[in-house]
Each structure stands twice: as structure tokens, then as C-alpha cells.
Amino acid sequence: MRAIVVSATGGPEVLTCTDHPDPEPDPGDVLVDVAAAGVNFIDVYHRMGRYPLALPFVPGEEGAGIVAAVGEDVRDFAVGDAVAWASVPRSYASRIAVPASKLLAVPDGVAPEIAAAVTLQGLTAHYLTHSTYEVKAGDDVLVHAAAGGMGLLLTQIAKLRGARVIGTVSTEEKETLARQAGADEVLRYGSFSEAVRELTGSGVHVVYDGVGAATFDQSIASLRPRGMMALYGQASGPVPPVDPQVLARNGSLFLTRPTLTHHVATRDELTWRASDLYGWVASGQLRVHVSERYPLEEAARAHEDLEARRTTGKVLLIP
């Protein structure tokens, strides 16, 4: 099989495509021929060493494909099944062994590439809107990077729950995408907190911020009293240490730094979120925008484009 390997942390150039022995499924594992692997900012953080992994490693945490073989004790999956996964390492490869406990059945009506594009970010958008802050009809929601893969999903799911969505973007093209996803108002980054106050009067109920350092202070200033700041990523860099008094001065605010792992901790929770997600996709209620598809060998270019914000929607690697 072929796989991308990182032998030393650094820039996109450290992503090297090599030949690897096929993995063998251990008891409880499922061997999958990868149809597509999702590219996410966590892969960039791993490559850079911001979230350290033991070297060498195969990056990637998300994908979809077809079952090629099953290990002992696997009862719920069979050869030929369409499946997907999230938060499973070594996904930048043409074959992967996935624990059955983390594997998801992909229903008819959801193509493998779409499953690869929506699973990790979709599960994240689900827990952010259903658990971190349970979005309700009439809520005002601020979504940063509203034309990115996460932003487009957050916008649509928040709209499904009856919220008014205010999105931030950097270009006119991205504004068009955000509005097509249902954003009611779209702002440039600039002095967005002032614009949010003008639109809402008292501020938004929740900010979904995957940008980090560049937006954090204005995100806090965009919240109404007792609002929720959900910092789920740091695409622009990590946020400096925060004085808790900032939360008091701005209205007894809540600040959380959630991760997917703690929101799919049980099989029941994982399948609940995935069932909602794939159901919305299959019914047409949730549209998945794939920005770019790169051959596996061009993983470095995919990372370059993602980091330079030249992409909108989801980026995939195709083995």
C-alpha cells in the first residue's frame, strides 16, 4: 500500500509518499480500502509538532472506504461494506486497519467521498451545536471561517435548529458560499465585534471559533452576558493565557475548549451523532461542499493550500 509518512516535523515538505506493508487487522479490527481521506487542521498541527506524535507517523484522522477484511470477533461489519471513521490515526494511506468500535456504517445515499468529507467535521459540528452549547430557535450564533469546511456545516446545522447565523469570512467569494449555506449576515474580520453588537444589540448567545489567536478577543467582545465562547481550534495560532476576570467583566461569560474525543466517548454517543449527520446528508438537509480533491502523493500541496486559506469547504486526498 501507499502512505504519507512524517519522519521529522516541519512544513508541508515533510509529507512524503512511500510504499508500506499492508496492515493486518488485529482481533476487533477492520481492514479498509480507503476511497478518500479528509484533510483537517489537526493534521497540520500534528505535522508541525504543535500536537506532538511519536516519529515517524502516518498523519490523517478521517476517511471512508470499503471493507476489505475483518479481524476475529468482528460481527457488525463484512467485506464490501461502505464505512467511515474519524479520530483514527494513519488515515493518509490507501489501506487502514480501524477498530470496529470506531467504525461507522455509511448508509445508501451517502457516497464514500462525501462520508470522508463530512465525518470528522460533521461530528464536531454536531457536538458543538447539540452539547457544548445547545442551539435553540431564535438564538444568535457567530460562526468564524463560515466558508470553510467546519463553518459551512456549523452554519447549516445551526439553521436547522432555528438560529440566526452571523458568519465571518475574508473574501467576497467566501461570503457567497456562506450565504448559500444559510448565513443570515456575513461580516469581514476587521472590527467584527462592533458589527455583531449593531446587529444583535446585546451580543450573540454563542461564538464558534476555530481561528484562535486572531479572533479570540473580539469573539469575547461579541458575546451577550452569560454567553458561551466555544474555542474548538487555533488555525491562526494558540490563544495566549487568559485572565478569568475577562469573563466576569464581559458579562459572566463561559469559555470552553472542547474536543471531539470527549464527545464520542461511548459507542452510543458516536452512533447517535453519526446517525443524525448521515441522515441530514442523505435527505438533502445538509450539503457537503468538497473544495478540492488531491492525489495522495500531493498531500504537501493540500496542506499548503489549506494553510494559505486558498480552499473553501472540505479538502480530500484520493489514494
mmCIF file of C-alpha atoms in Angstrom:
data_model
loop_
_atom_site.group_PDB
_atom_site.id
_atom_site.type_symbol
_atom_site.label_atom_id
_atom_site.label_comp_id
_atom_site.label_asym_id
_atom_site.label_seq_id
_atom_site.Cartn_x
_atom_site.Cartn_y
_atom_site.Cartn_z
ATOM 1 C CA MET A 1 0.000 0.000 0.000
ATOM 2 C CA ARG A 2 0.970 3.669 -0.234
ATOM 3 C CA ALA A 3 1.019 6.044 2.718
ATOM 4 C CA ILE A 4 2.152 9.526 3.630
ATOM 5 C CA VAL A 5 4.878 9.465 6.278
ATOM 6 C CA VAL A 6 6.211 12.254 8.508
ATOM 7 C CA SER A 7 9.753 11.460 9.684
ATOM 8 C CA ALA A 8 10.501 14.937 11.064
ATOM 9 C CA THR A 9 8.091 17.710 11.980
ATOM 10 C CA GLY A 10 8.056 20.876 9.912
ATOM 11 C CA GLY A 11 6.437 22.416 6.843
ATOM 12 C CA PRO A 12 4.350 20.669 4.183
ATOM 13 C CA GLU A 13 7.535 19.364 2.543
ATOM 14 C CA VAL A 14 7.926 16.749 5.327
ATOM 15 C CA LEU A 15 4.883 14.868 3.962
ATOM 16 C CA THR A 16 6.452 12.031 1.965
ATOM 17 C CA CYS A 17 4.577 9.366 -0.004
ATOM 18 C CA THR A 18 6.145 5.913 0.466
ATOM 19 C CA ASP A 19 5.350 2.239 -0.034
ATOM 20 C CA HIS A 20 4.289 0.452 3.146
ATOM 21 C CA PRO A 21 3.407 -3.130 4.057
ATOM 22 C CA ASP A 22 -0.352 -3.671 4.173
ATOM 23 C CA PRO A 23 -1.686 -3.528 7.749
ATOM 24 C CA GLU A 24 -3.073 -6.736 9.194
ATOM 25 C CA PRO A 25 -6.337 -6.460 11.142
ATOM 26 C CA ASP A 26 -5.948 -7.473 14.776
ATOM 27 C CA PRO A 27 -8.878 -9.060 16.617
ATOM 28 C CA GLY A 28 -11.577 -6.410 16.693
ATOM 29 C CA ASP A 29 -10.144 -4.515 13.716
ATOM 30 C CA VAL A 30 -11.485 -3.971 10.207
ATOM 31 C CA LEU A 31 -9.199 -3.580 7.172
ATOM 32 C CA VAL A 32 -10.474 -0.893 4.796
ATOM 33 C CA ASP A 33 -9.519 0.116 1.261
ATOM 34 C CA VAL A 34 -9.506 3.902 1.562
ATOM 35 C CA ALA A 35 -11.629 5.750 -1.006
ATOM 36 C CA ALA A 36 -10.781 9.197 0.353
ATOM 37 C CA ALA A 37 -9.103 10.726 3.397
ATOM 38 C CA GLY A 38 -10.176 14.045 4.858
ATOM 39 C CA VAL A 39 -7.633 16.814 5.404
ATOM 40 C CA ASN A 40 -8.118 18.754 8.640
ATOM 41 C CA PHE A 41 -6.228 21.393 10.592
ATOM 42 C CA ILE A 42 -5.401 18.847 13.275
ATOM 43 C CA ASP A 43 -3.269 17.110 10.628
ATOM 44 C CA VAL A 44 -1.368 20.374 10.179
ATOM 45 C CA TYR A 45 -0.845 20.656 13.943
ATOM 46 C CA HIS A 46 0.494 17.082 14.045
ATOM 47 C CA ARG A 47 2.800 17.733 11.074
ATOM 48 C CA MET A 48 4.174 20.902 12.675
ATOM 49 C CA GLY A 49 4.657 19.231 16.059
ATOM 50 C CA ARG A 50 2.187 21.574 17.768
ATOM 51 C CA TYR A 51 0.320 18.447 18.895
ATOM 52 C CA PRO A 52 3.313 16.062 19.174
ATOM 53 C CA LEU A 53 3.188 12.464 17.930
ATOM 54 C CA ALA A 54 5.922 9.851 18.088
ATOM 55 C CA LEU A 55 8.033 9.896 14.905
ATOM 56 C CA PRO A 56 7.736 8.594 12.276
ATOM 57 C CA PHE A 57 3.975 8.634 11.819
ATOM 58 C CA VAL A 58 1.301 8.460 9.132
ATOM 59 C CA PRO A 59 -0.930 11.551 9.506
ATOM 60 C CA GLY A 60 -4.656 11.828 8.939
ATOM 61 C CA GLU A 61 -7.599 11.098 11.235
ATOM 62 C CA GLU A 62 -10.583 10.740 8.919
ATOM 63 C CA GLY A 63 -11.665 8.809 5.871
ATOM 64 C CA ALA A 64 -14.083 6.446 4.199
ATOM 65 C CA GLY A 65 -13.855 3.361 2.049
ATOM 66 C CA ILE A 66 -14.838 -0.263 1.547
ATOM 67 C CA VAL A 67 -14.198 -3.129 3.953
ATOM 68 C CA ALA A 68 -11.510 -5.483 2.594
ATOM 69 C CA ALA A 69 -11.212 -7.897 5.541
ATOM 70 C CA VAL A 70 -12.330 -8.232 9.143
ATOM 71 C CA GLY A 71 -10.443 -9.456 12.180
ATOM 72 C CA GLU A 72 -11.599 -12.010 14.698
ATOM 73 C CA ASP A 73 -14.518 -11.030 16.914
ATOM 74 C CA VAL A 74 -15.909 -8.503 14.398
ATOM 75 C CA ARG A 75 -19.627 -9.100 13.941
ATOM 76 C CA ASP A 76 -21.087 -5.795 12.780
ATOM 77 C CA PHE A 77 -19.126 -5.345 9.528
ATOM 78 C CA ALA A 78 -18.485 -7.526 6.484
ATOM 79 C CA VAL A 79 -16.339 -7.424 3.350
ATOM 80 C CA GLY A 80 -17.829 -4.966 0.868
ATOM 81 C CA ASP A 81 -19.487 -2.674 3.427
ATOM 82 C CA ALA A 82 -19.156 1.091 2.946
ATOM 83 C CA VAL A 83 -17.692 2.588 6.115
ATOM 84 C CA ALA A 84 -16.226 5.800 7.517
ATOM 85 C CA TRP A 85 -14.257 6.883 10.581
ATOM 86 C CA ALA A 86 -12.997 9.908 12.486
ATOM 87 C CA SER A 87 -10.238 10.395 15.066
ATOM 88 C CA VAL A 88 -8.457 7.287 13.801
ATOM 89 C CA PRO A 89 -4.732 7.824 13.086
ATOM 90 C CA ARG A 90 -2.870 6.777 9.910
ATOM 91 C CA SER A 91 -5.669 7.759 7.522
ATOM 92 C CA TYR A 92 -3.402 9.229 4.797
ATOM 93 C CA ALA A 93 -2.979 5.812 3.208
ATOM 94 C CA SER A 94 -4.502 3.512 0.632
ATOM 95 C CA ARG A 95 -5.356 0.932 3.333
ATOM 96 C CA ILE A 96 -6.005 1.251 7.043
ATOM 97 C CA ALA A 97 -6.911 -1.018 9.952
ATOM 98 C CA VAL A 98 -9.688 0.587 12.009
ATOM 99 C CA PRO A 99 -11.033 -0.663 15.352
ATOM 100 C CA ALA A 100 -14.608 -1.797 14.749
ATOM 101 C CA SER A 101 -15.674 0.229 17.794
ATOM 102 C CA LYS A 102 -14.728 3.431 15.924
ATOM 103 C CA LEU A 103 -16.082 2.449 12.519
ATOM 104 C CA LEU A 104 -19.345 3.810 11.140
ATOM 105 C CA ALA A 105 -21.635 2.211 8.577
ATOM 106 C CA VAL A 106 -22.270 4.603 5.682
ATOM 107 C CA PRO A 107 -25.900 4.395 4.560
ATOM 108 C CA ASP A 108 -27.164 4.277 0.997
ATOM 109 C CA GLY A 109 -27.469 7.776 -0.345
ATOM 110 C CA VAL A 110 -24.134 8.935 1.093
ATOM 111 C CA ALA A 111 -21.203 8.460 -1.308
ATOM 112 C CA PRO A 112 -17.862 7.374 0.190
ATOM 113 C CA GLU A 113 -16.172 10.671 -0.747
ATOM 114 C CA ILE A 114 -18.958 12.633 0.926
ATOM 115 C CA ALA A 115 -18.658 10.452 4.036
ATOM 116 C CA ALA A 116 -14.915 11.141 4.100
ATOM 117 C CA ALA A 117 -15.596 14.853 3.743
ATOM 118 C CA VAL A 118 -18.244 15.155 6.456
ATOM 119 C CA THR A 119 -17.500 12.702 9.250
ATOM 120 C CA LEU A 120 -14.885 14.376 11.461
ATOM 121 C CA GLN A 121 -16.066 17.938 10.920
ATOM 122 C CA GLY A 122 -19.712 16.893 10.962
ATOM 123 C CA LEU A 123 -19.383 15.072 14.268
ATOM 124 C CA THR A 124 -17.595 18.138 15.626
ATOM 125 C CA ALA A 125 -20.321 20.479 14.370
ATOM 126 C CA HIS A 126 -22.916 18.164 15.936
ATOM 127 C CA TYR A 127 -21.417 18.200 19.419
ATOM 128 C CA LEU A 128 -20.772 21.951 19.270
ATOM 129 C CA THR A 129 -24.416 22.699 18.413
ATOM 130 C CA HIS A 130 -26.047 19.944 20.471
ATOM 131 C CA SER A 131 -23.812 19.543 23.549
ATOM 132 C CA THR A 132 -21.244 22.321 24.006
ATOM 133 C CA TYR A 133 -23.991 24.894 23.516
ATOM 134 C CA GLU A 134 -27.414 23.514 22.605
ATOM 135 C CA VAL A 135 -28.539 25.902 19.874
ATOM 136 C CA LYS A 136 -32.217 26.838 20.139
ATOM 137 C CA ALA A 137 -34.702 28.563 17.857
ATOM 138 C CA GLY A 138 -34.154 32.306 17.964
ATOM 139 C CA ASP A 139 -30.540 32.155 19.171
ATOM 140 C CA ASP A 140 -27.911 34.420 17.624
ATOM 141 C CA VAL A 141 -24.834 32.407 16.639
ATOM 142 C CA LEU A 142 -21.453 33.683 15.413
ATOM 143 C CA VAL A 143 -19.523 31.274 13.168
ATOM 144 C CA HIS A 144 -15.952 32.132 12.201
ATOM 145 C CA ALA A 145 -14.472 30.984 8.876
ATOM 146 C CA ALA A 146 -18.038 30.449 7.733
ATOM 147 C CA ALA A 147 -16.982 29.326 4.225
ATOM 148 C CA GLY A 148 -14.568 26.660 5.470
ATOM 149 C CA GLY A 149 -15.439 23.011 5.891
ATOM 150 C CA MET A 150 -16.397 23.408 9.557
ATOM 151 C CA GLY A 151 -18.041 26.786 9.064
ATOM 152 C CA LEU A 152 -20.358 25.594 6.312
ATOM 153 C CA LEU A 153 -21.508 22.645 8.423
ATOM 154 C CA LEU A 154 -21.933 24.717 11.602
ATOM 155 C CA THR A 155 -23.956 27.283 9.685
ATOM 156 C CA GLN A 156 -26.311 24.710 8.204
ATOM 157 C CA ILE A 157 -26.822 22.769 11.444
ATOM 158 C CA ALA A 158 -27.424 25.952 13.444
ATOM 159 C CA LYS A 159 -30.017 26.967 10.843
ATOM 160 C CA LEU A 160 -31.661 23.534 11.114
ATOM 161 C CA ARG A 161 -32.064 24.305 14.832
ATOM 162 C CA GLY A 162 -33.685 27.666 14.123
ATOM 163 C CA ALA A 163 -30.843 30.077 14.899
ATOM 164 C CA ARG A 164 -29.856 33.312 13.222
ATOM 165 C CA VAL A 165 -26.285 32.826 11.965
ATOM 166 C CA ILE A 166 -23.733 35.577 11.612
ATOM 167 C CA GLY A 167 -20.644 34.405 9.723
ATOM 168 C CA THR A 168 -17.186 35.887 9.246
ATOM 169 C CA VAL A 169 -15.203 35.439 6.019
ATOM 170 C CA SER A 170 -12.218 37.043 4.295
ATOM 171 C CA THR A 171 -13.386 37.436 0.668
ATOM 172 C CA GLU A 172 -16.436 38.134 -1.454
ATOM 173 C CA GLU A 173 -16.310 34.612 -2.916
ATOM 174 C CA LYS A 174 -16.393 33.148 0.576
ATOM 175 C CA GLU A 175 -19.268 35.415 1.538
ATOM 176 C CA THR A 176 -21.292 33.950 -1.334
ATOM 177 C CA LEU A 177 -20.627 30.401 -0.080
ATOM 178 C CA ALA A 178 -21.555 31.317 3.486
ATOM 179 C CA ARG A 179 -24.839 32.865 2.355
ATOM 180 C CA GLN A 180 -25.611 29.826 0.200
ATOM 181 C CA ALA A 181 -25.202 27.696 3.346
ATOM 182 C CA GLY A 182 -27.807 29.845 5.089
ATOM 183 C CA ALA A 183 -25.846 32.554 6.921
ATOM 184 C CA ASP A 184 -28.203 35.450 7.641
ATOM 185 C CA GLU A 185 -25.433 38.035 7.958
ATOM 186 C CA VAL A 186 -21.823 37.838 6.750
ATOM 187 C CA LEU A 187 -19.029 40.082 8.058
ATOM 188 C CA ARG A 188 -15.361 40.610 7.300
ATOM 189 C CA TYR A 189 -12.932 40.019 10.157
ATOM 190 C CA GLY A 190 -11.883 43.679 10.744
ATOM 191 C CA SER A 191 -13.947 45.150 13.606
ATOM 192 C CA PHE A 192 -16.495 42.355 13.533
ATOM 193 C CA SER A 193 -17.398 42.639 17.240
ATOM 194 C CA GLU A 194 -18.771 46.156 16.675
ATOM 195 C CA ALA A 195 -20.835 44.928 13.731
ATOM 196 C CA VAL A 196 -22.144 41.999 15.799
ATOM 197 C CA ARG A 197 -23.262 44.411 18.518
ATOM 198 C CA GLU A 198 -25.039 46.572 15.964
ATOM 199 C CA LEU A 199 -26.853 43.536 14.548
ATOM 200 C CA THR A 200 -27.853 41.966 17.859
ATOM 201 C CA GLY A 201 -27.976 44.760 20.423
ATOM 202 C CA SER A 202 -26.715 42.656 23.318
ATOM 203 C CA GLY A 203 -24.382 40.226 21.523
ATOM 204 C CA VAL A 204 -24.633 36.594 20.402
ATOM 205 C CA HIS A 205 -25.528 33.598 22.521
ATOM 206 C CA VAL A 206 -22.524 31.574 21.336
ATOM 207 C CA VAL A 207 -19.367 32.027 19.286
ATOM 208 C CA TYR A 208 -17.945 29.014 17.444
ATOM 209 C CA ASP A 209 -14.281 29.950 16.981
ATOM 210 C CA GLY A 210 -11.802 27.650 15.238
ATOM 211 C CA VAL A 211 -9.470 30.522 14.287
ATOM 212 C CA GLY A 212 -7.910 31.158 17.688
ATOM 213 C CA ALA A 213 -5.433 33.944 18.398
ATOM 214 C CA ALA A 214 -6.527 36.341 15.639
ATOM 215 C CA THR A 215 -10.213 36.386 16.622
ATOM 216 C CA PHE A 216 -10.319 35.496 20.325
ATOM 217 C CA ASP A 217 -10.545 38.965 21.903
ATOM 218 C CA GLN A 218 -13.222 40.192 19.508
ATOM 219 C CA SER A 219 -15.108 36.918 19.906
ATOM 220 C CA ILE A 220 -15.297 37.541 23.647
ATOM 221 C CA ALA A 221 -16.478 41.108 22.944
ATOM 222 C CA SER A 222 -19.228 39.729 20.645
ATOM 223 C CA LEU A 223 -20.983 37.747 23.385
ATOM 224 C CA ARG A 224 -24.048 38.746 25.360
ATOM 225 C CA PRO A 225 -23.996 38.350 29.162
ATOM 226 C CA ARG A 226 -23.676 34.665 30.118
ATOM 227 C CA GLY A 227 -22.798 33.805 26.510
ATOM 228 C CA MET A 228 -20.645 30.840 25.523
ATOM 229 C CA MET A 229 -17.241 31.086 23.855
ATOM 230 C CA ALA A 230 -16.571 27.703 22.199
ATOM 231 C CA LEU A 231 -12.928 27.711 21.103
ATOM 232 C CA TYR A 232 -12.596 24.496 19.112
ATOM 233 C CA GLY A 233 -9.443 25.221 17.080
ATOM 234 C CA GLN A 234 -6.497 27.540 16.545
ATOM 235 C CA ALA A 235 -5.918 27.934 12.820
ATOM 236 C CA SER A 236 -4.248 31.333 13.346
ATOM 237 C CA GLY A 237 -2.195 30.176 16.322
ATOM 238 C CA PRO A 238 -2.768 29.386 20.006
ATOM 239 C CA VAL A 239 -4.555 31.873 22.250
ATOM 240 C CA PRO A 240 -2.299 33.479 24.907
ATOM 241 C CA PRO A 241 -3.129 32.831 28.577
ATOM 242 C CA VAL A 242 -6.478 34.330 29.577
ATOM 243 C CA ASP A 243 -7.244 36.207 32.797
ATOM 244 C CA PRO A 244 -10.530 34.735 34.091
ATOM 245 C CA GLN A 245 -11.567 38.252 35.129
ATOM 246 C CA VAL A 246 -12.040 38.969 31.403
ATOM 247 C CA LEU A 247 -15.021 36.618 31.522
ATOM 248 C CA ALA A 248 -16.500 38.432 34.522
ATOM 249 C CA ARG A 249 -16.009 41.904 33.084
ATOM 250 C CA ASN A 250 -17.700 40.939 29.802
ATOM 251 C CA GLY A 251 -20.832 39.518 31.402
ATOM 252 C CA SER A 252 -20.171 36.314 33.387
ATOM 253 C CA LEU A 253 -19.191 34.513 30.210
ATOM 254 C CA PHE A 254 -18.462 30.818 29.696
ATOM 255 C CA LEU A 255 -15.259 29.709 27.955
ATOM 256 C CA THR A 256 -14.663 26.127 26.821
ATOM 257 C CA ARG A 257 -12.035 24.344 24.725
ATOM 258 C CA PRO A 258 -13.853 21.173 23.628
ATOM 259 C CA THR A 259 -12.523 18.267 21.559
ATOM 260 C CA LEU A 260 -14.273 15.527 19.612
ATOM 261 C CA THR A 261 -12.756 12.659 21.620
ATOM 262 C CA HIS A 262 -14.706 13.560 24.751
ATOM 263 C CA HIS A 263 -17.972 13.846 22.818
ATOM 264 C CA VAL A 264 -17.874 10.407 21.175
ATOM 265 C CA ALA A 265 -16.585 8.624 24.262
ATOM 266 C CA THR A 266 -19.167 5.835 24.005
ATOM 267 C CA ARG A 267 -20.376 3.831 21.043
ATOM 268 C CA ASP A 268 -23.936 5.057 21.638
ATOM 269 C CA GLU A 269 -22.880 8.697 21.517
ATOM 270 C CA LEU A 270 -20.803 8.161 18.371
ATOM 271 C CA THR A 271 -23.621 6.424 16.511
ATOM 272 C CA TRP A 272 -26.220 8.991 17.681
ATOM 273 C CA ARG A 273 -24.218 11.849 16.233
ATOM 274 C CA ALA A 274 -23.339 9.944 13.045
ATOM 275 C CA SER A 275 -26.955 8.842 12.501
ATOM 276 C CA ASP A 276 -28.138 12.449 12.660
ATOM 277 C CA LEU A 277 -25.309 13.589 10.411
ATOM 278 C CA TYR A 278 -25.668 10.977 7.667
ATOM 279 C CA GLY A 279 -29.446 11.288 7.824
ATOM 280 C CA TRP A 280 -29.251 15.024 7.110
ATOM 281 C CA VAL A 281 -26.862 14.380 4.212
ATOM 282 C CA ALA A 282 -28.992 11.611 2.704
ATOM 283 C CA SER A 283 -32.163 13.741 2.954
ATOM 284 C CA GLY A 284 -30.508 16.789 1.402
ATOM 285 C CA GLN A 285 -30.858 18.898 4.562
ATOM 286 C CA LEU A 286 -27.074 19.127 4.891
ATOM 287 C CA ARG A 287 -24.968 19.891 1.833
ATOM 288 C CA VAL A 288 -21.290 18.944 1.850
ATOM 289 C CA HIS A 289 -19.041 21.204 -0.194
ATOM 290 C CA VAL A 290 -15.824 19.494 -1.338
ATOM 291 C CA SER A 291 -13.404 22.227 -2.347
ATOM 292 C CA GLU A 292 -10.509 20.213 -3.705
ATOM 293 C CA ARG A 293 -9.517 16.613 -4.348
ATOM 294 C CA TYR A 294 -5.763 15.898 -4.418
ATOM 295 C CA PRO A 295 -3.969 12.653 -5.248
ATOM 296 C CA LEU A 296 -2.454 11.122 -2.113
ATOM 297 C CA GLU A 297 1.007 11.945 -3.456
ATOM 298 C CA GLU A 298 0.121 15.661 -3.363
ATOM 299 C CA ALA A 299 -0.596 15.815 0.361
ATOM 300 C CA ALA A 300 2.002 18.585 0.730
ATOM 301 C CA ARG A 301 0.163 20.792 -1.768
ATOM 302 C CA ALA A 302 -3.124 20.103 0.012
ATOM 303 C CA HIS A 303 -1.599 21.312 3.291
ATOM 304 C CA GLU A 304 -0.088 24.374 1.623
ATOM 305 C CA ASP A 305 -3.453 25.377 0.166
ATOM 306 C CA LEU A 306 -5.308 24.728 3.416
ATOM 307 C CA GLU A 307 -2.876 26.813 5.475
ATOM 308 C CA ALA A 308 -2.877 29.634 2.922
ATOM 309 C CA ARG A 309 -6.698 29.711 3.068
ATOM 310 C CA ARG A 310 -6.922 29.073 -0.651
ATOM 311 C CA THR A 311 -9.617 26.446 -0.077
ATOM 312 C CA THR A 312 -13.289 26.595 0.808
ATOM 313 C CA GLY A 313 -15.285 23.688 2.139
ATOM 314 C CA LYS A 314 -13.548 20.330 2.501
ATOM 315 C CA VAL A 315 -10.210 19.101 1.164
ATOM 316 C CA LEU A 316 -9.762 15.397 0.331
ATOM 317 C CA LEU A 317 -6.850 13.122 -0.519
ATOM 318 C CA ILE A 318 -7.614 10.346 -3.012
ATOM 319 C CA PRO A 319 -5.299 7.290 -2.835
#
